[in-house]
């Protein structure tokens, strides 16, 4: 009878360990996928005003031709949603992600992206874009022709710094608690997107240079496996909890 109980306990322990391992692997996979998407969407050098050439006003676009191209050659319509520029920052990251997905799905040429997105502006967003374009012409600056530049201007206008800071604070204190891994991962991904996080490894090293405890653990994980910690795509995790260095918190949450 005792042997039977021991066997059952061992089986339960093995099952519990297997479930925990599966949860950690699932979270790591989700983080890797999201990080790759964020790196491609955000972590690209922004164009500077100094790099722009001054040249005459560009000719007006053929609206009908752009709309026909946007519909694409598929049997079903994949469209970019309109953007009104409402005073709700939660809407902007989701809209921006959708734009990127549509561009990727339809293989939209780089030279057409700005005009296609501009067609989707409504209300305040349309007014803002018109005023911005007029101001650039008046200052003899080149029209915005690349999606990289347009995206940078959009983020500067519609993703407030305080919004990013608030969500970073939520991310820092995020805990799984009694929730499932799926629910925890979903909130983690949403906060990561709203925080506009895009540190690469070198930036991460710079952030934690003043945090000795974090730095030591990060170095240990780089040199050998650790039973409690792991590094995934430049981020340090303890189990399924994201570890954020204090120096990163200072840089993000405090005006110095």
Short mmCIF file of N, CA and C in Angstrom, two decimals, residues 250-256:
data_model
loop_
_atom_site.label_atom_id
_atom_site.label_comp_id
_atom_site.label_asym_id
_atom_site.label_seq_id
_atom_site.Cartn_x
_atom_site.Cartn_y
_atom_site.Cartn_z
N UNK A 250 14.19 53.67 -13.78
CA UNK A 250 14.54 55.08 -13.60
C UNK A 250 14.48 55.83 -14.92
N UNK A 251 15.06 55.24 -15.96
CA UNK A 251 15.10 55.91 -17.25
C UNK A 251 13.70 56.14 -17.79
N UNK A 252 12.78 55.20 -17.53
CA UNK A 252 11.47 55.26 -18.15
C UNK A 252 10.45 56.03 -17.33
N UNK A 253 10.54 55.92 -16.02
CA UNK A 253 9.49 56.48 -15.17
C UNK A 253 9.83 57.82 -14.55
N UNK A 254 11.09 58.21 -14.57
CA UNK A 254 11.50 59.42 -13.86
C UNK A 254 12.05 60.46 -14.83
N UNK A 255 11.57 61.67 -14.72
CA UNK A 255 12.13 62.77 -15.50
C UNK A 255 13.38 63.26 -14.80
N UNK A 256 14.54 63.05 -15.42
CA UNK A 256 15.79 63.46 -14.80
C UNK A 256 16.34 64.71 -15.48
#
